[in-house]
Every structure is written in structure tokens, then in C-alpha cells.
Short mmCIF file of C-alpha atoms in Angstrom, two decimals:
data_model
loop_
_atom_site.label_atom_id
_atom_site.label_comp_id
_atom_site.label_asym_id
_atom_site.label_seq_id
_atom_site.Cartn_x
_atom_site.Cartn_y
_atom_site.Cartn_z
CA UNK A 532 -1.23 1.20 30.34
CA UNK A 533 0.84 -1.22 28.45
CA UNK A 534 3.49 -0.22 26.44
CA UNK A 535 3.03 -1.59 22.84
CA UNK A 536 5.46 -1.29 19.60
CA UNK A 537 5.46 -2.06 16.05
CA UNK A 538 7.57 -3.12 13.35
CA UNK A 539 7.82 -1.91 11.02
CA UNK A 540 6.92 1.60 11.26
CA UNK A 541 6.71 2.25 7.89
CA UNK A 542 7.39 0.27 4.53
CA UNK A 543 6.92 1.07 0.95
CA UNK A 544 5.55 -1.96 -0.81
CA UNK A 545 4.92 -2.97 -4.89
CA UNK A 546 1.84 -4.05 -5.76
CA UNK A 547 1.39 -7.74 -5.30
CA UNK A 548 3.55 -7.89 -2.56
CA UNK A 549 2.67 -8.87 0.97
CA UNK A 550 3.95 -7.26 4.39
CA UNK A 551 3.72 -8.81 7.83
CA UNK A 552 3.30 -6.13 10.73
CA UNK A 553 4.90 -6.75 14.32
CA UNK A 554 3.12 -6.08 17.55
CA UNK A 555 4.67 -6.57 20.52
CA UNK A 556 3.31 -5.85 24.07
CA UNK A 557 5.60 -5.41 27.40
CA UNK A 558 3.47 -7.55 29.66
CA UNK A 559 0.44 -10.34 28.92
CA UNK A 560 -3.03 -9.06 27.51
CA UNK A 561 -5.96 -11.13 26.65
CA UNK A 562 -7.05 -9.43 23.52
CA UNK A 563 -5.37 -7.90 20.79
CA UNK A 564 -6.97 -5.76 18.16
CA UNK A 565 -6.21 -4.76 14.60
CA UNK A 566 -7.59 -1.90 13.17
CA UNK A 567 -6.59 0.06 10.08
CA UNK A 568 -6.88 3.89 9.03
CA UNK A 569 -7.25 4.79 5.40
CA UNK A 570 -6.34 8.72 4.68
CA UNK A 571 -8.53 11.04 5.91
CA UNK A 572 -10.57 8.40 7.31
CA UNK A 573 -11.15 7.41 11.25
CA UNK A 574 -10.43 3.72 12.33
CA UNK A 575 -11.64 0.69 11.25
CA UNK A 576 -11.41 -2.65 13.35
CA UNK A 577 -10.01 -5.24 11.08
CA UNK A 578 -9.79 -8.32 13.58
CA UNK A 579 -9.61 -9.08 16.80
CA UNK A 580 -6.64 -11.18 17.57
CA UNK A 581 -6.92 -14.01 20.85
CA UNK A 582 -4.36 -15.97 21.79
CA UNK A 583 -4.84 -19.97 20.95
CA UNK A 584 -7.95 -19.17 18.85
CA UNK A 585 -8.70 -18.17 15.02
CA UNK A 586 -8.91 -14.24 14.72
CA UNK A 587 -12.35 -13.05 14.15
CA UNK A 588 -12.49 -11.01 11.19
CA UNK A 589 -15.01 -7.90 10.73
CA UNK A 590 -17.57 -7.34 7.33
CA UNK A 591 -15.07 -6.71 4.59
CA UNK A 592 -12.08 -8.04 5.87
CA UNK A 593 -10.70 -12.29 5.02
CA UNK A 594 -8.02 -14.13 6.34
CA UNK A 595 -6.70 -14.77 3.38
CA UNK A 596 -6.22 -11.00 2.26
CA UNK A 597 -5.14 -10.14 5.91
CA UNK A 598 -3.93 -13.33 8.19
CA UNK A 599 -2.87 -13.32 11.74
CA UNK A 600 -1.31 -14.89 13.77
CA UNK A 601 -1.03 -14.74 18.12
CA UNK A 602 1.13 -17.37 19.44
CA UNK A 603 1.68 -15.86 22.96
CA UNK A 604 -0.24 -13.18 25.13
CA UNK A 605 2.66 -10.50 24.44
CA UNK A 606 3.08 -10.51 20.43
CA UNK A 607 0.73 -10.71 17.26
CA UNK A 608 1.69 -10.02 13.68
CA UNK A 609 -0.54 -9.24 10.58
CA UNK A 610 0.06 -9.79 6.90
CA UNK A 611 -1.11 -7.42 4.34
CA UNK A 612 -1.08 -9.93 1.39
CA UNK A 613 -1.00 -9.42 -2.07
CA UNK A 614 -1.28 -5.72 -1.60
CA UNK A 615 -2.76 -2.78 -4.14
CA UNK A 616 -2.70 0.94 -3.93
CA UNK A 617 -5.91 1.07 -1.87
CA UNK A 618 -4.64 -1.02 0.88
CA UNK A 619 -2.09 2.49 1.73
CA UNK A 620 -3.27 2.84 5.02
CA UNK A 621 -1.55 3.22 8.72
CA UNK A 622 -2.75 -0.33 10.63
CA UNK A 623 -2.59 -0.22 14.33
CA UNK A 624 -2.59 -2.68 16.97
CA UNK A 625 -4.44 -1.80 20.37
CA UNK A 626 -4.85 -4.05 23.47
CA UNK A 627 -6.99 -4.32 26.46
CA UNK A 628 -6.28 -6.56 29.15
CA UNK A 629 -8.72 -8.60 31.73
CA UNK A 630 -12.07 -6.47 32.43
CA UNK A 631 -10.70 -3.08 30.88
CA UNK A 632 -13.41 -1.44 28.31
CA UNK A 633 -10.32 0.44 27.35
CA UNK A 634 -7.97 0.13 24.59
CA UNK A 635 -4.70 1.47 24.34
CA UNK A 636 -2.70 1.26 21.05
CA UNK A 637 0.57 1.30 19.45
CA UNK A 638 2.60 3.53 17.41
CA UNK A 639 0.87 2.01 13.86
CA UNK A 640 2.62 0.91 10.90
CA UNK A 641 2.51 3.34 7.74
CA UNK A 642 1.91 1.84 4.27
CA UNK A 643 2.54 2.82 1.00
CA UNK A 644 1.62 0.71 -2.05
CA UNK A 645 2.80 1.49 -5.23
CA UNK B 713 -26.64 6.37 9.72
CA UNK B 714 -23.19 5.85 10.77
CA UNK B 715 -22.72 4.37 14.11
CA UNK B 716 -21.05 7.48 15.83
CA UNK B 717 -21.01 10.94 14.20
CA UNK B 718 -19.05 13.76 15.35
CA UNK B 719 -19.31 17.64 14.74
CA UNK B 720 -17.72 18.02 11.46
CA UNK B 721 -15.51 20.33 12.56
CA UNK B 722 -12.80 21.87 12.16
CA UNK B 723 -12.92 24.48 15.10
CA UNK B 724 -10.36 27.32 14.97
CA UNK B 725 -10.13 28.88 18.23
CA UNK B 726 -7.98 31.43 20.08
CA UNK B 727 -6.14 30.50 23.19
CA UNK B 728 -8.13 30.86 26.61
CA UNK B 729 -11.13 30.01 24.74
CA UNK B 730 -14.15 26.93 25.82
CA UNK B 731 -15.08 24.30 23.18
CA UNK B 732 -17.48 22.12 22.53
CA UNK B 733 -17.51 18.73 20.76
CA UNK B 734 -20.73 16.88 20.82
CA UNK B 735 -20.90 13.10 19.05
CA UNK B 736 -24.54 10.62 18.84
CA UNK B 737 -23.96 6.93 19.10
CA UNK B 738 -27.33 4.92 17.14
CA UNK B 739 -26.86 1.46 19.09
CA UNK B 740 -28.40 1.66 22.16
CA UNK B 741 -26.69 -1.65 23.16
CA UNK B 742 -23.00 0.61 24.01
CA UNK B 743 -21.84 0.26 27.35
CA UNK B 744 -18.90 2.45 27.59
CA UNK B 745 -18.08 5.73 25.98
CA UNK B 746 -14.54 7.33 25.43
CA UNK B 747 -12.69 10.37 24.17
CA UNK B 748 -9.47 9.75 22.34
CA UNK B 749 -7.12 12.64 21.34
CA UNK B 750 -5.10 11.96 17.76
CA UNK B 751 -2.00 14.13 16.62
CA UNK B 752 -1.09 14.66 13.00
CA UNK B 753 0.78 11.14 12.20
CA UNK B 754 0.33 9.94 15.80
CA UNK B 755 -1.63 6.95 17.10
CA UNK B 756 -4.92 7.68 19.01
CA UNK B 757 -3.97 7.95 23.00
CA UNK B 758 -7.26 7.56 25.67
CA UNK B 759 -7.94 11.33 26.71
CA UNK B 760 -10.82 10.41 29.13
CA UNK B 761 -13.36 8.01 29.76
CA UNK B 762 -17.27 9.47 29.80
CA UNK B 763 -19.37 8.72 32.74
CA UNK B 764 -23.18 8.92 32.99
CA UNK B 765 -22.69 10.75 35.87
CA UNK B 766 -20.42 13.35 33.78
CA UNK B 767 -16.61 13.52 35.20
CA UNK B 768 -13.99 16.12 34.98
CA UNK B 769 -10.41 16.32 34.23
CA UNK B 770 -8.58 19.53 34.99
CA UNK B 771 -9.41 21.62 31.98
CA UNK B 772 -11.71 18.56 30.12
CA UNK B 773 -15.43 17.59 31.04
CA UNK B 774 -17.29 14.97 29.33
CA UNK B 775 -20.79 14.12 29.77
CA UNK B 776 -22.92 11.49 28.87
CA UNK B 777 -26.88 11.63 28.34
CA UNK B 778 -27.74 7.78 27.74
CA UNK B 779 -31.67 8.66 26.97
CA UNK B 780 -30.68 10.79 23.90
CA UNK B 781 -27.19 8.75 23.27
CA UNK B 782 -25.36 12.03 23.20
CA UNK B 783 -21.89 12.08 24.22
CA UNK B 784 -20.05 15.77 24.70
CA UNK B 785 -16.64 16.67 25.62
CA UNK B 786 -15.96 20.73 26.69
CA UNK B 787 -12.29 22.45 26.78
CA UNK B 788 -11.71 25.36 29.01
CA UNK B 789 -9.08 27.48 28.71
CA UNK B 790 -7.93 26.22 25.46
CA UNK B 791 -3.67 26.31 25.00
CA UNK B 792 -1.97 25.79 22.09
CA UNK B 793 -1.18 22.25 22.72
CA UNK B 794 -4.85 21.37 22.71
CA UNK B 795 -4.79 21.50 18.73
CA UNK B 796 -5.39 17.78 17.54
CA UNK B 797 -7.82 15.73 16.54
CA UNK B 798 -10.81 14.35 19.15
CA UNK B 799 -12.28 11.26 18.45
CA UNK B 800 -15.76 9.86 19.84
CA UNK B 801 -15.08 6.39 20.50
CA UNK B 802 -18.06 3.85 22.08
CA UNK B 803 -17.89 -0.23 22.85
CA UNK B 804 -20.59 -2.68 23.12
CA UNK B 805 -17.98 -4.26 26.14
CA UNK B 806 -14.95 -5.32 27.59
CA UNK B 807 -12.91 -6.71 25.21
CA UNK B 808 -15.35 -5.72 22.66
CA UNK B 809 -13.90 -3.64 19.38
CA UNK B 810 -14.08 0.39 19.31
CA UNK B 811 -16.08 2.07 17.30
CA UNK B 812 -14.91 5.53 16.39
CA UNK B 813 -16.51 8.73 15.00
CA UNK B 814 -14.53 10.36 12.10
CA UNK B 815 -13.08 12.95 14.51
CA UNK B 816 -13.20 16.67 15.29
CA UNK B 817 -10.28 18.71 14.28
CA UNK B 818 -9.33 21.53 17.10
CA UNK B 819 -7.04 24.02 15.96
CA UNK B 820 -6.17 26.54 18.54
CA UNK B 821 -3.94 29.57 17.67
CA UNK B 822 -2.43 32.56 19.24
#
């Protein structure tokens, strides 16, 4: 499996700030996912992330509240913008690569909006 | 209905003990099925993949039944370092986005 980090791995953030999230891969993957976890609560896809295209966003979640970018097959990033209290989640990126059903994520990113 | 629904859960068990997880999955459409294993402040990590034909890994077997979209996973021998969460996980495809359960919550104790 591929060996994925993020940066950073946790922040502390005002309200009405915004926060861009790192994700960087160790070798080339087709697709990159993010998905966020609210406390207490199992994950939720927020966009899938391909490289050269717009993200595709899921029910509920905008670019403009949570933009991406993927300029190469190794490295994503995604912006938290213009953040409240109920956006205090842990947001992980996973990737699969070629015909692989499976995904395999990284360490997530621990947020705290105040 | 929620899309995958796990045993609520939690299970408190004593070491050397079998458990049971069971999870239903309402869209017919899912190709591939999954068990993921999450620690307390830890990213989910792939435990095993489920296989219509039911497959076993040391201590772990998960099984499949695609007519009554019925996913289990069973634990024998249970140790210590089995306590964590266990997360039902399906996907419509390659490349296509997870869809987890909530999670069952395993606590095994001495």
C-alpha cells in the first residue's frame, strides 16, 4: 500500500478563518479521496480528487466552502474555508490506485474551530 | 435507512473469547465489501477484504451473503490488542468512494 502523509496534523483555527490540508503520496495514484469525520461520527466522503479534472463534490459539500486542488498524481490539498465550530472534524485523505476497490488512507488532519 | 448499519455495539469481551460483528448494506448495486479496523485517534487501516466465497485470515473470517446483503466479520481467540473500532465499509467500484457503517466498538479485557 502507498504510504500517504498529511500536513498539518492538527491546527486550531478562529472562526472565519480558512485552513488548507496537505496530502502527499510516495508514488503516483489515479484517485484521491477526501473524506471527513465529525466526533463520534463514521466517515463521510467529501470529494473525490483526479488529477487534471474539477473535484467532484458529494450532497452537502461546495467548492467554494471546501476547494481542492490536484496538480500531480502524488499530492492534493484541501481548504476548509471560512470555517465555524461545526466544521471541528478530523479530514482524511485516502487513495486507490489503477483497478484497486481498495482505499488506503492517511494519518488525517485534526481540527479545532473556535 | 442508512446505507450500511452495523451492530451498535459496544462488545466487552474477555480475552480468548469469539465475536461477532454483523453489518446490512441497502444498495444492491455494491460490488466490493471491506472490513476496516480504527484505533482511538488513528486513521482507519484495511483489516480484510470480504469475499462471497467467505475468506479467512489467521484469527479473522468474514463472510459475505449477497442474496440477503449481509456482511459478517468473526474474531477467535480475542487478545487484548483486538480492542478498536470495526468498521463495515462497501463500494459501488474501483475508484468509486467508500461508504462506511458507524462502526462497532470491541473492547477486550483481561
Amino acid at each position: 500500500s502507498a504510504v500517504i502523509s498529511q500536513k498539518p496534523s492538527r491546527d486550531i483555527c478562529q472562526r472565519g478563518t480558512s485552513l488548507t490540508i496537505q496530502c502527499q503520496v510516495d508514488s503516483q495514484v489515479t484517485m484521491m479521496f477526501w473524506y471527513r469525520q465529525q466526533p463520534g461520527q463514521s466517515l463521510t466522503l467529501i470529494a473525490t480528487a483526479n488529477q487534471g479534472s474539477e473535484a467532484t463534490y458529494e450532497s452537502g459539500f461546495v467548492i467554494d466552502k471546501f476547494p481542492i486542488s490536484r496538480p500531480n498524481l502524488t499530492f492534493s490539498t484541501l481548504t476548509v474555508s471560512n470555517m465555524s465550530p461545526e466544521d471541528s472534524s478530523i479530514y482524511l485523505c485516502s487513495v486507490t490506485g489503477g483497478e484497486s476497490y481498495e482505499q488506503y488512507f492517511g494519518p488525517g488532519t485534526r481540527l479545532t474551530v473556535t | 435507512r442508512k446505507e450500511v448499519e452495523q451492530d451498535p455495539g459496544p462488545f466487552n469481551v474477555p480475552e480468548g473469547a469469539t465475536v461477532a460483528f454483523n453489518c446490512t448494506y441497502s444498495n444492491s448495486a455494491s460490488q466490493s465489501f471491506f472490513w476496516y479496523r480504527q484505533d482511538c485517534r488513528k486513521e482507519p487501516k484495511l483489516l480484510m477484504s470480504v469475499y462471497s466465497s467467505g475468506n479467512e485470515d489467521g484469527r479473522f473470517t468474514a463472510q459475505l451473503n449477497r442474496a440477503s446483503q449481509y456482511i459478517s466479520l468473526l474474531i477467535r481467540d480475542s487478545k487484548l490488542s483486538d480492542s478498536a473500532t470495526y468498521l463495515c465499509v462497501v463500494t459501488l467500484g474501483a475508484g468509486t468512494a467508500l461508504i462506511f457503517g458507524k462502526g462497532t466498538t470491541l473492547s477486550v479485557s483481561s
